[in-house]
Amino acid sequence: WSSDVCSSDLVLTPFAVNARSGLTFARRQIVEVVPGRVFALRGFEFTDYHFVVSRDGKQLIAIDAGTRPDAAKAVYEALRARYPGLPPLTTVLITHSHWDHVGGHAFFRAIAPGARFYARDNYAQEIRNDLQAPVGRFRYFFGTDFRPQDVADFHPDVLVHGVTKLEIGGTRIDLYPIPGGETADGLFIHLPEESVLFVGDFAMPYFGAPFVNEGNPEGFLDAIDLVQRLHPQHLLHG
C-alpha cells in the first residue's frame, strides 16, 4: 500500500450504535438455519432472536424475548413479512433472564395472550441482579427507549426445575438447566431431531455482565461438557 492509501483507510464493521436503539452487532438479516423450521433474526437490536415452527406447522415458538417491546415488534413483523404463512405464536422459551432476553416480553404477551413462557425456576434472583445494575449502562447498550420496568415485569408461566422434555406441535424440545457461564439461571434449549441447540449467552468474553455480581467459571466448563455430549449441528448463541 502507498502512504496515500494508508492515510485515508476506511474501516467498516457490522457494529453500529445510535442513541435510541443502542448497539447492534450485525447487519439486519433473517437466516433459515433449518429451512422452513428454524429462523435467526440478527441486527435488529442488541440481541439475536430465534423462532421455531413446530413439525405440524401449527405453532410458532420464540427463543427469548429481546430487549424492548418495540424491538420485539420490529423483529416479529419482519419475520411475518418474509414468511406470511407462519402459524400463531404459542410458546416463548427463555435462555436466561438478562435485560436483553426478557425486556420485550410485553409485546409477545400483547399479540399472543395465551402464549406460555418458560424460564428457569431461579429467574427471579437473576431479575433482581439485573435491576441492581447502573441504569446509565442500559442506555448505552440498549438505547434510550429501554425501560428497566419491562424487565421487572417479566413473570414466566412455567418454571423449569430440572431437565425437562417437551413436545410442542410434534416438535421434541429438551430443556437443560445449566449452572453457570454468564448467569445462574441459564437454560439450554435442544431440538434433537433438528440437531439445533440454543445456548443463550453462556459463552461470553467474561463471566457474568461486567457490572453485576454474577457468573460461574466452573458452571461454564460444565456447560461446555454438555454441549459436547449433545453434539448439535447448529449451535445458536443469544
XYZ file of N, CA and C in Angstrom:
714
model
N 0.849 -1.200 0.000
C 0.000 0.000 0.000
C 0.880 1.243 0.000
N 0.466 2.264 -0.724
C 1.187 3.537 -0.695
C 0.802 4.316 0.550
N 1.607 5.276 0.930
C 1.305 6.102 2.097
C 0.023 6.889 1.891
N -0.279 7.233 0.634
C -1.505 7.982 0.355
C -2.739 7.150 0.697
N -2.685 5.858 0.340
C -3.813 4.992 0.644
C -3.944 4.796 2.143
N -2.818 4.551 2.809
C -2.856 4.303 4.250
C -3.418 5.495 5.018
N -3.151 6.679 4.541
C -3.617 7.858 5.268
C -5.116 8.055 5.132
N -5.741 7.335 4.209
C -7.180 7.520 4.016
C -7.945 6.205 4.163
N -7.375 5.282 4.944
C -8.053 3.994 5.152
C -9.443 4.207 5.747
N -10.392 3.390 5.292
C -11.745 3.394 5.834
C -12.018 2.018 6.433
N -12.343 1.978 7.712
C -12.608 0.722 8.391
C -14.119 0.523 8.477
N -14.605 -0.601 7.969
C -16.032 -0.913 8.004
C -16.276 -2.047 8.993
N -17.379 -1.983 9.703
C -17.721 -3.003 10.690
C -19.228 -3.204 10.699
N -19.691 -4.419 11.026
C -21.138 -4.624 11.160
C -21.692 -4.009 12.442
N -20.832 -3.609 13.378
C -21.303 -2.979 14.607
C -21.856 -1.597 14.302
N -22.909 -1.225 15.022
C -23.486 0.116 14.860
C -24.116 0.523 16.183
N -24.292 1.835 16.374
C -24.915 2.320 17.601
C -25.641 3.620 17.304
N -26.821 3.782 17.889
C -27.445 5.102 17.907
C -28.156 5.270 19.239
N -28.493 6.510 19.555
C -28.975 6.822 20.903
C -30.274 6.095 21.224
N -31.176 6.004 20.255
C -32.495 5.457 20.558
C -32.497 3.941 20.681
N -31.811 3.244 19.752
C -31.898 1.780 19.727
C -30.680 1.091 20.303
N -29.624 1.824 20.644
C -28.458 1.218 21.250
C -27.571 0.502 20.248
N -26.891 -0.529 20.720
C -25.907 -1.252 19.918
C -26.538 -2.372 19.104
N -26.011 -2.567 17.901
C -26.290 -3.773 17.128
C -24.958 -4.321 16.650
N -24.922 -5.624 16.376
C -23.647 -6.284 16.096
C -23.591 -6.938 14.723
N -24.607 -6.747 13.916
C -24.647 -7.343 12.586
C -25.604 -6.523 11.729
N -25.477 -6.662 10.419
C -26.489 -6.061 9.559
C -27.794 -6.821 9.746
N -28.908 -6.166 9.454
C -30.199 -6.843 9.595
C -30.289 -8.015 8.623
N -30.641 -9.149 9.167
C -30.757 -10.336 8.320
C -31.684 -11.359 8.963
N -32.331 -12.123 8.103
C -33.147 -13.259 8.536
C -32.537 -14.501 7.897
N -32.155 -15.449 8.733
C -31.461 -16.648 8.269
C -32.327 -17.870 8.552
N -32.522 -18.715 7.554
C -33.182 -20.003 7.764
C -32.110 -21.008 8.175
N -31.996 -21.229 9.454
C -30.995 -22.169 9.952
C -31.362 -23.586 9.543
N -32.622 -23.941 9.742
C -33.193 -25.181 9.215
C -34.335 -24.748 8.299
N -34.252 -25.014 7.012
C -35.230 -24.467 6.072
C -36.674 -24.730 6.484
N -37.424 -23.627 6.576
C -38.836 -23.701 6.902
C -39.155 -23.994 8.347
N -38.124 -24.201 9.184
C -38.368 -24.631 10.563
C -37.736 -23.712 11.615
N -36.480 -23.358 11.438
C -35.741 -22.591 12.453
C -35.177 -21.333 11.810
N -35.503 -20.185 12.418
C -35.130 -18.889 11.858
C -34.321 -18.087 12.881
N -33.292 -17.407 12.406
C -32.500 -16.491 13.238
C -32.634 -15.091 12.658
N -32.919 -14.110 13.509
C -33.023 -12.710 13.097
C -31.962 -11.910 13.833
N -31.080 -11.278 13.082
C -29.912 -10.608 13.633
C -29.853 -9.164 13.174
N -29.264 -8.334 14.014
C -29.011 -6.945 13.635
C -30.182 -6.002 13.838
N -31.261 -6.469 14.443
C -32.401 -5.593 14.690
C -32.232 -4.810 15.986
N -31.459 -5.338 16.906
C -31.189 -4.665 18.181
C -29.995 -5.346 18.827
N -29.833 -5.176 20.134
C -28.652 -5.656 20.846
C -28.492 -7.172 20.765
N -29.605 -7.896 20.774
C -29.543 -9.359 20.834
C -30.141 -9.991 19.583
N -29.864 -11.271 19.397
C -30.481 -12.040 18.310
C -31.820 -12.614 18.783
N -32.673 -12.906 17.816
C -33.939 -13.594 18.084
C -33.945 -14.895 17.281
N -34.631 -15.896 17.817
C -34.805 -17.151 17.088
C -36.264 -17.598 17.197
N -36.737 -18.234 16.134
C -38.099 -18.756 16.093
C -38.079 -20.157 15.490
N -38.996 -20.987 15.980
C -39.105 -22.365 15.508
C -40.550 -22.619 15.109
N -40.747 -23.189 13.929
C -42.070 -23.648 13.504
C -42.195 -25.117 13.872
N -43.266 -25.466 14.578
C -43.456 -26.852 15.009
C -43.588 -27.781 13.806
N -43.332 -29.055 14.041
C -43.357 -30.025 12.949
C -44.723 -30.123 12.282
N -45.795 -29.909 13.056
C -47.126 -29.973 12.447
C -47.501 -28.664 11.762
N -46.633 -27.660 11.829
C -46.864 -26.394 11.149
C -47.909 -25.502 11.776
N -48.352 -25.831 13.008
C -49.457 -25.096 13.618
C -49.045 -24.161 14.746
N -47.782 -24.217 15.169
C -47.349 -23.401 16.300
C -45.996 -22.755 16.005
N -45.853 -21.520 16.497
C -44.588 -20.803 16.398
C -44.021 -20.650 17.806
N -42.742 -20.977 17.940
C -42.057 -20.941 19.227
C -40.951 -19.902 19.141
N -40.924 -18.966 20.082
C -39.863 -17.968 20.143
C -38.827 -18.385 21.175
N -37.569 -18.141 20.853
C -36.484 -18.337 21.804
C -36.031 -16.949 22.254
N -36.360 -16.594 23.482
C -36.065 -15.290 24.086
C -36.981 -14.196 23.553
N -36.995 -13.073 24.290
C -37.975 -12.013 24.011
C -37.336 -10.645 23.796
N -36.032 -10.591 23.603
C -35.393 -9.332 23.234
C -35.322 -8.311 24.353
N -34.935 -7.100 23.964
C -34.610 -6.044 24.926
C -35.770 -5.100 25.208
N -36.540 -4.766 24.164
C -37.609 -3.780 24.318
C -38.826 -4.254 23.520
N -40.033 -3.879 23.942
C -41.210 -4.265 23.161
C -41.181 -3.756 21.722
N -40.685 -2.545 21.497
C -40.649 -2.031 20.128
C -39.690 -2.827 19.255
N -38.575 -3.285 19.841
C -37.630 -4.094 19.075
C -38.225 -5.465 18.768
N -38.888 -6.062 19.755
C -39.541 -7.352 19.522
C -40.594 -7.230 18.418
N -41.313 -6.124 18.404
C -42.331 -5.886 17.383
C -41.693 -5.801 15.995
N -40.584 -5.065 15.885
C -39.910 -4.926 14.588
C -39.419 -6.274 14.083
N -38.880 -7.078 14.969
C -38.385 -8.399 14.580
C -39.534 -9.291 14.128
N -40.585 -9.334 14.913
C -41.722 -10.198 14.608
C -42.374 -9.796 13.281
N -42.531 -8.500 13.074
C -43.150 -8.040 11.827
C -42.263 -8.325 10.625
N -40.942 -8.227 10.799
C -40.028 -8.553 9.702
C -40.121 -10.027 9.341
N -40.214 -10.881 10.360
C -40.339 -12.318 10.095
C -41.655 -12.614 9.383
N -42.746 -11.999 9.844
C -44.053 -12.224 9.224
C -44.092 -11.692 7.790
N -43.411 -10.577 7.550
C -43.386 -10.022 6.196
C -42.650 -10.953 5.236
N -41.576 -11.574 5.714
C -40.822 -12.501 4.866
C -41.563 -13.823 4.687
N -42.231 -14.282 5.754
C -42.915 -15.576 5.726
C -44.358 -15.390 6.221
N -45.243 -14.895 5.385
C -46.600 -14.544 5.835
C -47.445 -15.736 6.268
N -47.058 -16.950 5.929
C -47.856 -18.108 6.275
C -47.500 -18.749 7.611
N -46.696 -18.081 8.416
C -46.287 -18.678 9.689
C -47.476 -18.861 10.626
N -47.435 -19.896 11.467
C -48.530 -20.129 12.420
C -48.473 -19.131 13.577
N -49.482 -19.124 14.441
C -49.507 -18.197 15.573
C -48.466 -18.563 16.634
N -48.015 -17.540 17.350
C -47.069 -17.720 18.445
C -47.775 -18.368 19.631
N -47.207 -19.458 20.149
C -47.822 -20.159 21.272
C -46.892 -20.325 22.464
N -45.583 -20.205 22.236
C -44.621 -20.543 23.281
C -43.416 -19.626 23.181
N -42.890 -19.206 24.344
C -41.642 -18.437 24.405
C -40.738 -19.119 25.426
N -39.566 -19.543 24.981
C -38.594 -20.221 25.835
C -37.446 -19.266 26.117
N -37.137 -19.048 27.387
C -36.145 -18.049 27.789
C -34.834 -18.731 28.172
N -33.745 -18.376 27.479
C -32.447 -18.989 27.773
C -31.851 -18.470 29.075
N -32.148 -17.225 29.455
C -31.728 -16.648 30.732
C -32.402 -15.291 30.850
N -32.476 -14.772 32.069
C -33.338 -13.606 32.309
C -32.579 -12.288 32.355
N -31.595 -12.134 31.489
C -30.936 -10.840 31.349
C -31.847 -9.851 30.634
N -31.518 -8.565 30.783
C -32.308 -7.463 30.226
C -32.645 -7.684 28.758
N -31.644 -8.103 27.963
C -31.805 -8.197 26.518
C -32.450 -9.499 26.058
N -32.937 -10.296 27.005
C -33.608 -11.549 26.642
C -35.040 -11.633 27.160
N -35.422 -10.714 28.040
C -36.800 -10.697 28.537
C -37.475 -9.331 28.400
N -36.718 -8.272 28.087
C -37.271 -6.916 28.105
C -38.381 -6.658 27.108
N -38.479 -7.470 26.055
C -39.535 -7.274 25.062
C -40.746 -8.172 25.255
N -40.826 -8.843 26.403
C -41.870 -9.850 26.607
C -43.278 -9.283 26.477
N -43.468 -7.998 26.822
C -44.822 -7.432 26.796
C -45.402 -7.433 25.380
N -44.560 -7.285 24.373
C -45.079 -7.330 23.003
C -45.620 -8.712 22.681
N -44.877 -9.747 23.032
C -45.339 -11.106 22.768
C -46.611 -11.415 23.555
N -46.695 -10.906 24.782
C -47.920 -11.091 25.564
C -49.106 -10.414 24.871
N -48.850 -9.245 24.286
C -49.935 -8.482 23.665
C -50.482 -9.179 22.424
N -49.606 -9.753 21.612
C -50.080 -10.370 20.369
C -50.529 -11.809 20.578
N -50.083 -12.419 21.676
C -50.428 -13.822 21.938
C -50.702 -13.994 23.430
N -51.856 -13.506 23.901
C -52.148 -13.562 25.341
C -52.102 -14.969 25.924
N -52.336 -15.975 25.114
C -52.319 -17.342 25.612
C -50.972 -18.036 25.535
N -49.962 -17.337 25.014
C -48.640 -17.954 24.883
C -48.070 -18.284 26.255
N -47.370 -19.414 26.329
C -46.757 -19.839 27.592
C -45.261 -19.535 27.562
N -44.814 -18.837 28.608
C -43.403 -18.501 28.765
C -42.760 -19.503 29.720
N -41.621 -20.050 29.308
C -40.857 -20.971 30.137
C -39.541 -20.304 30.533
N -39.164 -20.424 31.815
C -37.879 -19.905 32.286
C -37.424 -20.748 33.464
N -36.173 -20.584 33.857
C -35.629 -21.320 34.999
C -36.349 -20.944 36.285
N -36.359 -21.869 37.225
C -37.036 -21.633 38.495
C -36.351 -20.565 39.346
N -35.092 -20.222 39.040
C -34.386 -19.172 39.785
C -34.305 -17.861 39.009
N -35.214 -17.686 38.040
C -35.187 -16.480 37.205
C -35.322 -15.206 38.038
N -36.114 -15.249 39.128
C -36.388 -14.039 39.909
C -35.122 -13.477 40.535
N -34.206 -14.362 40.961
C -32.944 -13.894 41.503
C -32.139 -13.177 40.431
N -32.169 -13.706 39.214
C -31.446 -13.048 38.125
C -32.056 -11.686 37.812
N -33.378 -11.591 37.834
C -34.028 -10.301 37.616
C -33.579 -9.305 38.687
N -33.510 -9.745 39.931
C -33.045 -8.842 40.993
C -31.625 -8.374 40.730
N -30.773 -9.281 40.269
C -29.408 -8.879 39.898
C -29.426 -7.850 38.780
N -30.256 -8.109 37.771
C -30.348 -7.192 36.624
C -30.672 -5.776 37.079
N -31.622 -5.667 37.983
C -32.132 -4.351 38.357
C -31.203 -3.602 39.303
N -30.141 -4.257 39.770
C -29.146 -3.575 40.595
C -28.075 -2.884 39.763
N -28.033 -3.179 38.470
C -27.013 -2.578 37.607
C -27.299 -1.101 37.385
N -26.259 -0.273 37.178
C -26.461 1.170 36.957
C -27.304 1.433 35.709
N -28.351 2.218 35.859
C -29.267 2.483 34.742
C -28.539 3.114 33.561
N -27.550 3.928 33.826
C -26.817 4.573 32.741
C -26.178 3.596 31.781
N -25.780 2.437 32.274
C -25.204 1.413 31.402
C -26.220 0.923 30.388
N -27.468 0.815 30.834
C -28.512 0.325 29.934
C -28.656 1.228 28.718
N -28.618 2.538 28.920
C -28.859 3.480 27.833
C -27.835 3.290 26.722
N -26.598 3.043 27.110
C -25.554 2.873 26.099
C -25.770 1.582 25.310
N -26.050 0.489 26.007
C -26.202 -0.804 25.336
C -27.528 -0.929 24.601
N -28.623 -0.526 25.241
C -29.959 -0.866 24.772
C -30.754 0.312 24.230
N -30.233 1.535 24.331
C -30.912 2.701 23.785
C -31.779 3.425 24.807
N -32.151 4.632 24.465
C -32.920 5.471 25.382
C -34.349 4.962 25.577
N -34.848 4.140 24.648
C -36.203 3.612 24.781
C -36.281 2.421 25.730
N -35.135 1.921 26.195
C -35.147 0.788 27.119
C -35.670 1.217 28.486
N -36.541 0.356 29.080
C -37.092 0.638 30.410
C -36.815 -0.545 31.331
N -36.077 -0.340 32.420
C -35.860 -1.442 33.367
C -37.167 -2.065 33.860
N -38.262 -1.292 33.872
C -39.533 -1.831 34.331
C -40.004 -2.988 33.458
N -39.646 -2.964 32.165
C -40.026 -4.063 31.282
C -39.370 -5.370 31.709
N -38.199 -5.277 32.316
C -37.537 -6.463 32.859
C -38.199 -6.871 34.175
N -38.445 -5.899 35.039
C -39.055 -6.172 36.338
C -40.424 -6.837 36.197
N -41.130 -6.526 35.121
C -42.490 -7.048 34.923
C -42.531 -8.461 34.352
N -41.370 -9.035 34.049
C -41.357 -10.368 33.441
C -41.696 -11.442 34.476
N -42.698 -12.272 34.148
C -43.085 -13.395 35.007
C -43.454 -14.571 34.099
N -42.666 -15.621 34.103
C -42.978 -16.780 33.242
C -44.183 -17.550 33.745
N -44.759 -18.358 32.864
C -45.893 -19.215 33.214
C -45.439 -20.560 33.743
N -44.285 -21.031 33.249
C -43.785 -22.355 33.618
C -42.345 -22.206 34.102
N -42.063 -22.748 35.284
C -40.715 -22.724 35.840
C -40.051 -24.080 35.604
N -38.821 -24.035 35.113
C -38.088 -25.258 34.791
C -37.144 -25.571 35.949
N -37.369 -26.723 36.603
C -36.595 -27.100 37.791
C -35.422 -28.016 37.445
N -35.592 -28.864 36.470
C -34.549 -29.813 36.078
C -34.687 -30.107 34.601
N -33.978 -31.114 34.137
C -34.089 -31.486 32.724
C -35.557 -31.764 32.412
N -36.064 -31.101 31.375
C -37.494 -31.160 31.047
C -37.659 -31.471 29.568
N -38.494 -32.432 29.268
C -38.728 -32.825 27.878
C -40.150 -32.409 27.481
N -40.220 -31.645 26.401
C -41.495 -31.141 25.902
C -41.758 -31.699 24.512
N -43.030 -31.687 24.147
C -43.408 -31.890 22.747
C -44.424 -30.825 22.400
N -44.072 -29.966 21.463
C -44.935 -28.858 21.063
C -45.212 -29.000 19.571
N -46.453 -29.291 19.237
C -46.810 -29.443 17.834
C -45.988 -30.483 17.108
N -45.651 -31.564 17.819
C -44.868 -32.625 17.212
C -43.371 -32.402 17.254
N -42.936 -31.271 17.784
C -41.507 -30.976 17.887
C -41.009 -31.356 19.274
N -40.003 -32.169 19.325
C -39.385 -32.543 20.595
C -38.415 -31.442 21.013
N -38.559 -30.996 22.260
C -37.695 -29.954 22.801
C -37.235 -30.402 24.182
N -35.929 -30.456 24.375
C -35.358 -30.832 25.660
C -34.726 -29.597 26.299
N -35.109 -29.310 27.545
C -34.615 -28.158 28.282
C -33.609 -28.624 29.327
N -32.409 -28.012 29.304
C -31.348 -28.394 30.216
C -30.910 -27.177 31.035
N -31.240 -27.127 32.317
C -30.685 -26.068 33.156
C -29.162 -26.196 33.214
N -28.478 -25.070 33.126
C -27.026 -25.074 33.272
C -26.651 -24.214 34.476
N -25.588 -24.577 35.187
C -25.277 -23.919 36.456
C -24.490 -22.633 36.325
N -24.046 -22.290 35.132
C -23.228 -21.080 35.081
C -22.804 -20.705 33.696
N -21.674 -19.969 33.659
C -21.278 -19.265 32.480
C -21.584 -17.812 32.753
N -22.554 -17.250 32.050
C -22.885 -15.841 32.262
C -23.800 -15.636 33.468
N -24.830 -16.462 33.598
C -25.790 -16.291 34.695
C -26.058 -17.636 35.367
N -26.683 -17.571 36.540
C -27.022 -18.795 37.272
C -28.329 -19.403 36.807
N -29.063 -18.710 35.928
C -30.377 -19.215 35.506
C -30.377 -19.643 34.042
N -29.209 -20.061 33.539
C -29.111 -20.437 32.133
C -29.923 -21.678 31.801
N -30.418 -21.738 30.563
C -31.216 -22.863 30.087
C -30.838 -23.163 28.648
N -30.295 -24.353 28.411
C -30.068 -24.809 27.050
C -31.379 -25.359 26.496
N -31.656 -25.046 25.239
C -32.878 -25.492 24.571
C -32.455 -26.326 23.364
N -32.734 -27.614 23.427
C -32.223 -28.561 22.437
C -33.358 -29.118 21.606
N -33.198 -29.037 20.296
C -34.105 -29.683 19.354
C -33.346 -30.875 18.771
N -33.432 -32.053 19.384
C -32.567 -33.158 18.957
C -32.838 -33.632 17.534
N -34.081 -33.595 17.093
C -34.396 -34.098 15.759
C -33.920 -33.151 14.666
N -33.712 -31.874 15.022
C -33.170 -30.901 14.080
C -31.682 -30.673 14.314
N -31.121 -31.270 15.362
C -29.723 -31.086 15.761
C -29.400 -29.604 15.958
N -30.291 -28.914 16.680
C -30.142 -27.491 16.981
C -30.083 -27.319 18.493
N -29.127 -26.503 18.950
C -29.025 -26.190 20.369
C -28.947 -24.680 20.539
N -29.912 -24.116 21.278
C -29.904 -22.702 21.636
C -29.210 -22.579 22.989
N -28.114 -21.822 23.035
C -27.284 -21.797 24.242
C -27.322 -20.454 24.962
N -28.147 -19.515 24.490
C -28.175 -18.211 25.146
C -26.821 -17.545 25.100
N -26.388 -16.958 26.221
C -25.113 -16.246 26.288
C -24.140 -16.934 27.236
N -24.200 -18.252 27.324
C -23.362 -18.927 28.326
C -21.873 -18.708 28.061
N -21.487 -18.534 26.791
C -20.080 -18.335 26.433
C -19.876 -16.883 26.018
N -19.293 -16.114 26.913
C -19.086 -14.681 26.689
C -17.614 -14.350 26.901
N -17.200 -13.126 26.559
C -15.797 -12.748 26.831
C -15.497 -12.611 28.321
N -16.526 -12.706 29.147
C -16.365 -12.579 30.606
C -17.442 -13.449 31.259
N -17.286 -13.706 32.542
C -18.287 -14.486 33.275
C -19.236 -13.519 33.973
N -20.463 -13.466 33.495
C -21.418 -12.504 34.011
C -21.245 -11.157 33.343
N -22.292 -10.322 33.426
C -22.171 -8.949 32.947
C -21.114 -8.234 33.797
N -20.308 -7.355 33.212
C -19.180 -6.780 33.967
C -19.588 -5.829 35.084
N -20.855 -5.433 35.139
C -21.273 -4.508 36.189
C -22.303 -5.130 37.130
N -22.387 -6.479 37.130
C -23.297 -7.208 38.021
C -22.519 -8.351 38.659
N -22.811 -8.646 39.918
C -22.142 -9.733 40.626
C -22.762 -11.063 40.217
N -22.197 -11.690 39.201
C -22.726 -12.954 38.698
C -21.648 -13.641 37.872
N -21.964 -14.803 37.357
C -21.024 -15.558 36.547
C -20.428 -16.717 37.311
N -20.071 -17.784 36.589
C -19.626 -19.003 37.230
C -18.685 -19.749 36.283
N -17.363 -19.638 36.477
C -16.425 -20.323 35.571
C -16.583 -21.839 35.578
N -16.806 -22.434 36.768
C -16.969 -23.888 36.830
C -18.228 -24.320 36.083
N -19.298 -23.537 36.252
C -20.522 -23.837 35.531
C -20.354 -23.715 34.028
N -19.523 -22.792 33.611
C -19.213 -22.631 32.191
C -18.563 -23.892 31.636
N -17.611 -24.452 32.379
C -16.945 -25.672 31.922
C -17.919 -26.845 31.872
N -18.809 -26.920 32.866
C -19.834 -27.971 32.850
C -20.740 -27.823 31.634
N -21.083 -26.575 31.290
C -21.953 -26.342 30.130
C -21.244 -26.742 28.837
N -19.948 -26.496 28.752
C -19.194 -26.938 27.571
C -19.264 -28.458 27.447
N -19.134 -29.156 28.577
C -19.236 -30.614 28.544
C -20.603 -31.049 28.005
N -21.658 -30.326 28.408
C -22.999 -30.673 27.935
C -23.124 -30.428 26.436
N -22.570 -29.341 25.952
C -22.580 -29.083 24.502
C -21.911 -30.234 23.767
N -20.795 -30.693 24.295
C -20.078 -31.791 23.630
C -20.904 -33.070 23.622
N -21.595 -33.321 24.730
C -22.418 -34.546 24.786
C -23.590 -34.472 23.815
N -24.218 -33.306 23.719
C -25.370 -33.163 22.823
C -24.937 -33.103 21.364
N -23.758 -32.564 21.107
C -23.128 -32.567 19.779
C -24.074 -32.066 18.676
N -24.580 -30.838 18.811
C -25.516 -30.331 17.788
C -24.799 -29.932 16.500
N -25.538 -29.986 15.408
C -25.008 -29.457 14.147
C -25.056 -27.954 14.120
N -26.098 -27.360 14.752
C -26.282 -25.906 14.799
C -26.258 -25.447 16.238
N -25.304 -24.593 16.584
C -25.174 -24.032 17.922
C -25.504 -22.547 17.812
N -26.652 -22.142 18.369
C -27.156 -20.789 18.162
C -27.024 -19.984 19.449
N -26.241 -18.933 19.368
C -25.936 -18.077 20.511
C -26.957 -16.966 20.602
N -27.082 -16.369 21.816
C -28.057 -15.298 22.007
C -27.607 -13.966 21.462
